[in-house]
mmCIF file with all atom_site columns, C-alpha atoms in Angstrom:
data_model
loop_
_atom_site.group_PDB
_atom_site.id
_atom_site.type_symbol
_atom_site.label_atom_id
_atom_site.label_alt_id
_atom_site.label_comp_id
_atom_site.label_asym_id
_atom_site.label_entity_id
_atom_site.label_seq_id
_atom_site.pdbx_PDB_ins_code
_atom_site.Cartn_x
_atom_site.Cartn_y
_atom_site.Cartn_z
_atom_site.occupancy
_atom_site.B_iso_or_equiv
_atom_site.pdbx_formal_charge
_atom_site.auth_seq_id
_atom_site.auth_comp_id
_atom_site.auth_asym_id
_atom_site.auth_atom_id
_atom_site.pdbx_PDB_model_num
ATOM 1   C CA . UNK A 1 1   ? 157.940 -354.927 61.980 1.00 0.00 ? 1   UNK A CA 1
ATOM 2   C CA . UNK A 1 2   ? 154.457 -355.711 62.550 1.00 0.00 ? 2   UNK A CA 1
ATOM 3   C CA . UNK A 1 3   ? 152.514 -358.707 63.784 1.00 0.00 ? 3   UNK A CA 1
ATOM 4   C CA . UNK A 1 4   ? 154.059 -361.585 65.432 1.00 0.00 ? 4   UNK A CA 1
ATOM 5   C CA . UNK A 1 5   ? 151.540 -363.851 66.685 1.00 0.00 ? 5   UNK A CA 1
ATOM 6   C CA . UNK A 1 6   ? 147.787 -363.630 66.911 1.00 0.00 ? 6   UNK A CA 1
ATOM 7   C CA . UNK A 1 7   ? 147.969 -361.871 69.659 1.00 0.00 ? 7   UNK A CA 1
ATOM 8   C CA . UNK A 1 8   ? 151.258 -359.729 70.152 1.00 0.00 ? 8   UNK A CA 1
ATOM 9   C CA . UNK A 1 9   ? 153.161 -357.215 67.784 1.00 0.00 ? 9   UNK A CA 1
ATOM 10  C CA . UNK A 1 10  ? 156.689 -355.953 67.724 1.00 0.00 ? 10  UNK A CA 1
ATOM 11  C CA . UNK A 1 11  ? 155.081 -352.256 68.756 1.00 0.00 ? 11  UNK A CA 1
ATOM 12  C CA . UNK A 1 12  ? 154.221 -354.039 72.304 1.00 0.00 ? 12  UNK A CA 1
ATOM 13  C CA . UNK A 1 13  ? 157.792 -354.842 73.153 1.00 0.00 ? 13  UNK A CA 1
ATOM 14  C CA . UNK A 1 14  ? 159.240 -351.385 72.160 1.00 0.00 ? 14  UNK A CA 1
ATOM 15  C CA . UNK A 1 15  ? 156.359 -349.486 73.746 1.00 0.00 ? 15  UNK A CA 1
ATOM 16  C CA . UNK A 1 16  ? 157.911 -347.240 76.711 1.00 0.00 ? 16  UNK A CA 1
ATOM 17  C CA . UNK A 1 17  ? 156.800 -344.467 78.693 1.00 0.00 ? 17  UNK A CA 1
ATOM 18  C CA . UNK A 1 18  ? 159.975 -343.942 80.050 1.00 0.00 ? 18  UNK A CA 1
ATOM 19  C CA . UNK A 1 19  ? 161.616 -343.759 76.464 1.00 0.00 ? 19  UNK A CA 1
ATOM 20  C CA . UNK A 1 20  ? 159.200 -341.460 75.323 1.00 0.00 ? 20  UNK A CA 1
ATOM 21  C CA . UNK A 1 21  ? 160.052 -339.034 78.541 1.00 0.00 ? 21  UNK A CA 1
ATOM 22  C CA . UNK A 1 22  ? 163.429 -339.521 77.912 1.00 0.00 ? 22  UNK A CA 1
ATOM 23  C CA . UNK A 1 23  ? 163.440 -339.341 74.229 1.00 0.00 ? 23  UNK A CA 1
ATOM 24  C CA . UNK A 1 24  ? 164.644 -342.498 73.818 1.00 0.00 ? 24  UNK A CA 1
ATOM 25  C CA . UNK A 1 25  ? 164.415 -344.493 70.677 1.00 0.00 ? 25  UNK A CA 1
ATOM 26  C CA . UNK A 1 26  ? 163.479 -347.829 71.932 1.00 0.00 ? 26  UNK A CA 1
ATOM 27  C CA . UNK A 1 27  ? 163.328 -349.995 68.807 1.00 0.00 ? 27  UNK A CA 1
ATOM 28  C CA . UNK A 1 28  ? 163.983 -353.165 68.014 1.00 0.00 ? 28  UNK A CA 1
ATOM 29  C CA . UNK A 1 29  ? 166.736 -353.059 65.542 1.00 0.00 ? 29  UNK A CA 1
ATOM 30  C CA . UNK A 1 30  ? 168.699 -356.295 64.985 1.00 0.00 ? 30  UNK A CA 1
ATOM 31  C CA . UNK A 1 31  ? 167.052 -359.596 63.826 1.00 0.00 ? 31  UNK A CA 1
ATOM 32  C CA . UNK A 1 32  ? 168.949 -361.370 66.546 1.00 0.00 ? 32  UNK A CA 1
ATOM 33  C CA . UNK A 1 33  ? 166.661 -359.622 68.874 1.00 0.00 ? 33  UNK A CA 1
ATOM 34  C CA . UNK A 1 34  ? 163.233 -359.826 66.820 1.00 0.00 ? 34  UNK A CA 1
ATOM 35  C CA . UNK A 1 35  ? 164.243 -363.206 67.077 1.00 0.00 ? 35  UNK A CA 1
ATOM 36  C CA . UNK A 1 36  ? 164.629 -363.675 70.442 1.00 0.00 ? 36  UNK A CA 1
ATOM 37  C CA . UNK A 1 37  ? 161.221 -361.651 70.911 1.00 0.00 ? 37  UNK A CA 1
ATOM 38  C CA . UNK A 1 38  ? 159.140 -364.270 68.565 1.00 0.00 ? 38  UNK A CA 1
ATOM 39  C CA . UNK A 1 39  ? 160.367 -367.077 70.634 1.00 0.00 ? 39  UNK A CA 1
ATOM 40  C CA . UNK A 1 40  ? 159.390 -365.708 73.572 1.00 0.00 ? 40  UNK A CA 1
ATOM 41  C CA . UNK A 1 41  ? 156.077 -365.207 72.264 1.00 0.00 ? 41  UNK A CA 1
ATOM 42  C CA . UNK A 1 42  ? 155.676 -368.363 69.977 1.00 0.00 ? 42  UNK A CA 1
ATOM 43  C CA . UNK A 1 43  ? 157.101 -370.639 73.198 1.00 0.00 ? 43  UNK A CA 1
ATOM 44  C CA . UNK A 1 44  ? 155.701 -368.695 76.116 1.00 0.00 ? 44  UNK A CA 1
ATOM 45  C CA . UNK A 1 45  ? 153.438 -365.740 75.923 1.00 0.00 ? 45  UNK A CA 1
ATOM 46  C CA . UNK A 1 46  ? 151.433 -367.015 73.328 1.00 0.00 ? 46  UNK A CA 1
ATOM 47  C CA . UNK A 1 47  ? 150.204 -370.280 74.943 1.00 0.00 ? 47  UNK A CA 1
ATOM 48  C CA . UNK A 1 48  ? 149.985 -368.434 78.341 1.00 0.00 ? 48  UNK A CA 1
ATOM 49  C CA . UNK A 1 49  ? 147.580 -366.173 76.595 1.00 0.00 ? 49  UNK A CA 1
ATOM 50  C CA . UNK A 1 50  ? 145.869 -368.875 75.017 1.00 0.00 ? 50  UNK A CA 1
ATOM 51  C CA . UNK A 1 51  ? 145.496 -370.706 78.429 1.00 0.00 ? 51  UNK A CA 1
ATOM 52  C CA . UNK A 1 52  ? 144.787 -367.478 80.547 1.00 0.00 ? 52  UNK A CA 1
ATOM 53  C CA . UNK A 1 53  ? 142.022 -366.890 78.071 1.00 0.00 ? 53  UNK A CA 1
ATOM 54  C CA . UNK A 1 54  ? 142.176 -362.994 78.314 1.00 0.00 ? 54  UNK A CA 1
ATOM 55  C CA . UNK A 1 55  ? 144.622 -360.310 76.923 1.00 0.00 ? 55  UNK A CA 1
ATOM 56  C CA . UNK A 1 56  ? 147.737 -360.298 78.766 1.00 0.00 ? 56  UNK A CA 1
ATOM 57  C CA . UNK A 1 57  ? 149.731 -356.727 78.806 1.00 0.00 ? 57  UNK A CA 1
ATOM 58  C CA . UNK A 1 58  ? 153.214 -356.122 78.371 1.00 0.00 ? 58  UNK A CA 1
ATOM 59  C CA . UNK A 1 59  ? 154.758 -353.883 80.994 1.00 0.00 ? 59  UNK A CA 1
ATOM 60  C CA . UNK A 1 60  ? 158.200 -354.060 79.909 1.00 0.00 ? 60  UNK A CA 1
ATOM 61  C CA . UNK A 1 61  ? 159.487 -356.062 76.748 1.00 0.00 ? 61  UNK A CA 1
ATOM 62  C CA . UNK A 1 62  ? 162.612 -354.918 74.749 1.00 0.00 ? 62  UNK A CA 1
ATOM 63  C CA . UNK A 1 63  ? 164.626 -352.032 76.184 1.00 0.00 ? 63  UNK A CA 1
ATOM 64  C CA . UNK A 1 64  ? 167.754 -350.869 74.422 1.00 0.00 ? 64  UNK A CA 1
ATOM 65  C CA . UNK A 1 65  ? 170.573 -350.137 76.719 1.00 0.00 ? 65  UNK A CA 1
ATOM 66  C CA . UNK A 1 66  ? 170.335 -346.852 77.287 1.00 0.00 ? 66  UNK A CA 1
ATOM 67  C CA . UNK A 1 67  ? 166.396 -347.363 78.118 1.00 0.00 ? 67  UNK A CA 1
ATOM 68  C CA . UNK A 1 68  ? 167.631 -350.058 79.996 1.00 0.00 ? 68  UNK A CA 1
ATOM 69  C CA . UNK A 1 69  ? 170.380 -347.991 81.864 1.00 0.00 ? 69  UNK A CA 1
ATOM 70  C CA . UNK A 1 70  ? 167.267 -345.542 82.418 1.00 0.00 ? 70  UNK A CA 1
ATOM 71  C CA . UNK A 1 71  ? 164.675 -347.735 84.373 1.00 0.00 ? 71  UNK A CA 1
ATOM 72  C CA . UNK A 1 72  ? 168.034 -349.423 86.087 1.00 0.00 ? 72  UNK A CA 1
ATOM 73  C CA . UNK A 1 73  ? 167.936 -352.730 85.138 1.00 0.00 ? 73  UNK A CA 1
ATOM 74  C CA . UNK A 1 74  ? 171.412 -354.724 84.890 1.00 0.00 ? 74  UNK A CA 1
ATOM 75  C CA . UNK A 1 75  ? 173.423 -354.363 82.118 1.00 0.00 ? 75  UNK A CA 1
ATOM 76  C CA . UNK A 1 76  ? 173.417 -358.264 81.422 1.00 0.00 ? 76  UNK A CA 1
ATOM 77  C CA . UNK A 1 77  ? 169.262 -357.932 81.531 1.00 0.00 ? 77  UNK A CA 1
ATOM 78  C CA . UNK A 1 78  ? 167.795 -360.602 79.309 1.00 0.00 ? 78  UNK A CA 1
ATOM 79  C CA . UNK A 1 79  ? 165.084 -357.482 78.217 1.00 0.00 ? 79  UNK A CA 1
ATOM 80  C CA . UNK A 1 80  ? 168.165 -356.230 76.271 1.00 0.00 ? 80  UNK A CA 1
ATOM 81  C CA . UNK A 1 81  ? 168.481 -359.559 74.525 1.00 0.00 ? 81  UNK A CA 1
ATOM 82  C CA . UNK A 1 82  ? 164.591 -359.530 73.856 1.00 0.00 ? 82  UNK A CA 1
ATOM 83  C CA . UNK A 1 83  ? 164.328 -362.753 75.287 1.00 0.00 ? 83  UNK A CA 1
ATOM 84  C CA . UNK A 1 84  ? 161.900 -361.332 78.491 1.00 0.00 ? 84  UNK A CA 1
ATOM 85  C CA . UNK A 1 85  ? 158.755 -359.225 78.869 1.00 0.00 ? 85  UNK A CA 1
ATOM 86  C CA . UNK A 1 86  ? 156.931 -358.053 82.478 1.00 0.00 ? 86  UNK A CA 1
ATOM 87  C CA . UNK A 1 87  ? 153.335 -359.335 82.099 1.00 0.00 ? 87  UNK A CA 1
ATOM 88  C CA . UNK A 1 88  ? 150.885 -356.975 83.741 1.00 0.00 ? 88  UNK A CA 1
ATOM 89  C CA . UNK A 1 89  ? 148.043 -359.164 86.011 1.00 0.00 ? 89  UNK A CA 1
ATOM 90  C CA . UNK A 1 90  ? 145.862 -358.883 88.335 1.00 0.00 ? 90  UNK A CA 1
ATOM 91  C CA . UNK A 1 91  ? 146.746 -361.594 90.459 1.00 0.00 ? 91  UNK A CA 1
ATOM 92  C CA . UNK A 1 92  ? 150.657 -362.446 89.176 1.00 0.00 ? 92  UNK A CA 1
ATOM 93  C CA . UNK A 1 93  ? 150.753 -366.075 91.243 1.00 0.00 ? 93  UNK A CA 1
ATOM 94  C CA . UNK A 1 94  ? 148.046 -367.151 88.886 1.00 0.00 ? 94  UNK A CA 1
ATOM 95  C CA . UNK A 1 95  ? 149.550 -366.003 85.814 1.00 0.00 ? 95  UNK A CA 1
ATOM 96  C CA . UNK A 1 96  ? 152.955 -367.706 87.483 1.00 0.00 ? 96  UNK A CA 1
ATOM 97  C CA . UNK A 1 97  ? 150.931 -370.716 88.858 1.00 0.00 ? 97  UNK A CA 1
ATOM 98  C CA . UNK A 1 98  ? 149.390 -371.376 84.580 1.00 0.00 ? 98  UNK A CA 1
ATOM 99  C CA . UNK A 1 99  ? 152.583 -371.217 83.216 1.00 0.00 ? 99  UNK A CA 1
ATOM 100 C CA . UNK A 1 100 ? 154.287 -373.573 85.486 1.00 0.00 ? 100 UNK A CA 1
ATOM 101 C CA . UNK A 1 101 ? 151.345 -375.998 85.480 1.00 0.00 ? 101 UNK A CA 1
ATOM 102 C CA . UNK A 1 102 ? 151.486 -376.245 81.858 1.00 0.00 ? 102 UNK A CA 1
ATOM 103 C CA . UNK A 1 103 ? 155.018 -376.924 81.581 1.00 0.00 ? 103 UNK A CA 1
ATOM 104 C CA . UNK A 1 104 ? 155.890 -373.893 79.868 1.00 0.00 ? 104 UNK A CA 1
ATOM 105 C CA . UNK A 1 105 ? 159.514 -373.408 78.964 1.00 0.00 ? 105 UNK A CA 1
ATOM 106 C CA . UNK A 1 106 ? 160.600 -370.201 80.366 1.00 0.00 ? 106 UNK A CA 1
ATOM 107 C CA . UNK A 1 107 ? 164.212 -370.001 81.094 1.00 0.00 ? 107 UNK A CA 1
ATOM 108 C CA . UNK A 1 108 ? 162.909 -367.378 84.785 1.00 0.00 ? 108 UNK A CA 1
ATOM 109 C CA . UNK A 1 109 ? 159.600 -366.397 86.235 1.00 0.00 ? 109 UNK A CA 1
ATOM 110 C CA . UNK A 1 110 ? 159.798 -363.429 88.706 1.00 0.00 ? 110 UNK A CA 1
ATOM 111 C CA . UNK A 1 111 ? 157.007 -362.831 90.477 1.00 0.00 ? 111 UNK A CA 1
ATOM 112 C CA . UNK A 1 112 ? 156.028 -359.561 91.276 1.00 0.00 ? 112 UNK A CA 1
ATOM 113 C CA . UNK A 1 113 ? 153.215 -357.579 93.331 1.00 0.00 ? 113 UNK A CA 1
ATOM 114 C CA . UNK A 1 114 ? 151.739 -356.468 89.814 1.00 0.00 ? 114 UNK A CA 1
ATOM 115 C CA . UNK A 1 115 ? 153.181 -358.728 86.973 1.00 0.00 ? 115 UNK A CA 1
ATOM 116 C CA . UNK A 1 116 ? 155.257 -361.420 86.580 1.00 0.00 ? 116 UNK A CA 1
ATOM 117 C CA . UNK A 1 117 ? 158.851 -361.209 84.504 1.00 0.00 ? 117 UNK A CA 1
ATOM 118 C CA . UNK A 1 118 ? 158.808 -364.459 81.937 1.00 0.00 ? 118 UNK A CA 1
ATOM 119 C CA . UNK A 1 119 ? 162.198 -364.765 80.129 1.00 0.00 ? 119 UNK A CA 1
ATOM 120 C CA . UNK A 1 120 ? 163.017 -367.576 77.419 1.00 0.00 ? 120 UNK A CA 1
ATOM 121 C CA . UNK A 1 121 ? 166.517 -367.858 75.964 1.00 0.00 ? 121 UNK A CA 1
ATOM 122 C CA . UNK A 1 122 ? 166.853 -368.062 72.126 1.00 0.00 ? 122 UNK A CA 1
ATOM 123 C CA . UNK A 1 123 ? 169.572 -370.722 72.354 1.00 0.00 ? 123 UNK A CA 1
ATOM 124 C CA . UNK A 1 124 ? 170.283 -373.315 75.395 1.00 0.00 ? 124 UNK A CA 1
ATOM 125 C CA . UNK A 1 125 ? 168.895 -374.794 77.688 1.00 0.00 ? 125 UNK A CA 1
ATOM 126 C CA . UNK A 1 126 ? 165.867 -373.193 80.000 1.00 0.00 ? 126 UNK A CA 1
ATOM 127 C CA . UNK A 1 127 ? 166.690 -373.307 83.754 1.00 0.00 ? 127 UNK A CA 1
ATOM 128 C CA . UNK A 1 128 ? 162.787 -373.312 84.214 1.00 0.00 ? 128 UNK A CA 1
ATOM 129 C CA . UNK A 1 129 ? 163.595 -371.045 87.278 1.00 0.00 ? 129 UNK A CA 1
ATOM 130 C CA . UNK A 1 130 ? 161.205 -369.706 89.944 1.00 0.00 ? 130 UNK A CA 1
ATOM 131 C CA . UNK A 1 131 ? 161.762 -366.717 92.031 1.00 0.00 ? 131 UNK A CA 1
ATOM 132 C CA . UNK A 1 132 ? 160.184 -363.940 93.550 1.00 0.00 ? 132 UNK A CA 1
ATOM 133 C CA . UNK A 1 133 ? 161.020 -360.159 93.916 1.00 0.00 ? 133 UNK A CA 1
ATOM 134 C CA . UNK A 1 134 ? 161.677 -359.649 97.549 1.00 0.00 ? 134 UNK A CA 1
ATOM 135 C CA . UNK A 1 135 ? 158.631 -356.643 97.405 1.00 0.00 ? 135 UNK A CA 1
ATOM 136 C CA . UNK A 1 136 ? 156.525 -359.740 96.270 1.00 0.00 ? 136 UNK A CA 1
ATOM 137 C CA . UNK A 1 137 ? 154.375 -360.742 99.660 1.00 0.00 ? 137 UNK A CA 1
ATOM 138 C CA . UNK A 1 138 ? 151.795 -363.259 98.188 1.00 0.00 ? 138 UNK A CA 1
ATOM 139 C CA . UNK A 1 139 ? 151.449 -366.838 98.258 1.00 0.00 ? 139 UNK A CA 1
ATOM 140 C CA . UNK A 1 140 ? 154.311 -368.715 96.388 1.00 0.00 ? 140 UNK A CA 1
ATOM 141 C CA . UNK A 1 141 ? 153.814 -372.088 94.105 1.00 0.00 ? 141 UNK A CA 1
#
């Protein structure tokens, strides 16, 4: 599918290392889901880039449901939808703490020892939600 902003492509969401142990075929194959994927970017990974000023890596975008059976996330996960993505940093609360300062609209933010979960519904309203994983020690907001 290719490019989708200046900075992301469709191969970064469906990139898995778990898939490719497990021989699952993790790609994006409905355009209800590439959809959901380029608003997440266009809305909130994009500008967070653009603000953070350095490339930010996906841990975790899309996951089918049988990937995401395999790493054990909920069936109701919005990573199935493609409307999240873990962003790898090296100090999450900042990553967290630009987003929220610039009024991004992310539906949650999960903070996390080593990245931080953004999600960002394709249609409805944002809850603009803040939480943290309970292995998450830091600082909070």
């Amino acid at each position: 599918m290719g490019t989708i902003s200046k900075d992301f492509s469709f191969s970064e969401f469906e990139d898995s290392k778990i898939a490719e142990e497990k021989g699952i075929c993790n790609v994006v194959r409905s355009f209800a889901v590439r959809d959901a994927i380029k608003s997440l970017v266009d809305n909130v990974l994009q500008p967070l880039r653009d603000i953070a000023g350095v490339p930010l890596r996906i841990n975790s975008g899309y996951r089918c449901s049988e990937l995401n059976a395999a790493v054990g996330g909920v069936p109701t996960s919005q990573h199935v939808k493609g409307e999240a993505a873990d962003v790898a940093f090296p100090k999450p609360i900042e990553l967290a703490r630009m987003a929220a300062d610039n009024h991004l609209p992310f539906d949650q933010m999960i903070i996390y020892p080593t990245f931080v979960h953004f999600s960002h519904k394709l249609k409805g309203r944002q809850r603009h939600q803040v939480l943290y994983n309970k292995s998450y020690k830091g600082e909070k907001l």
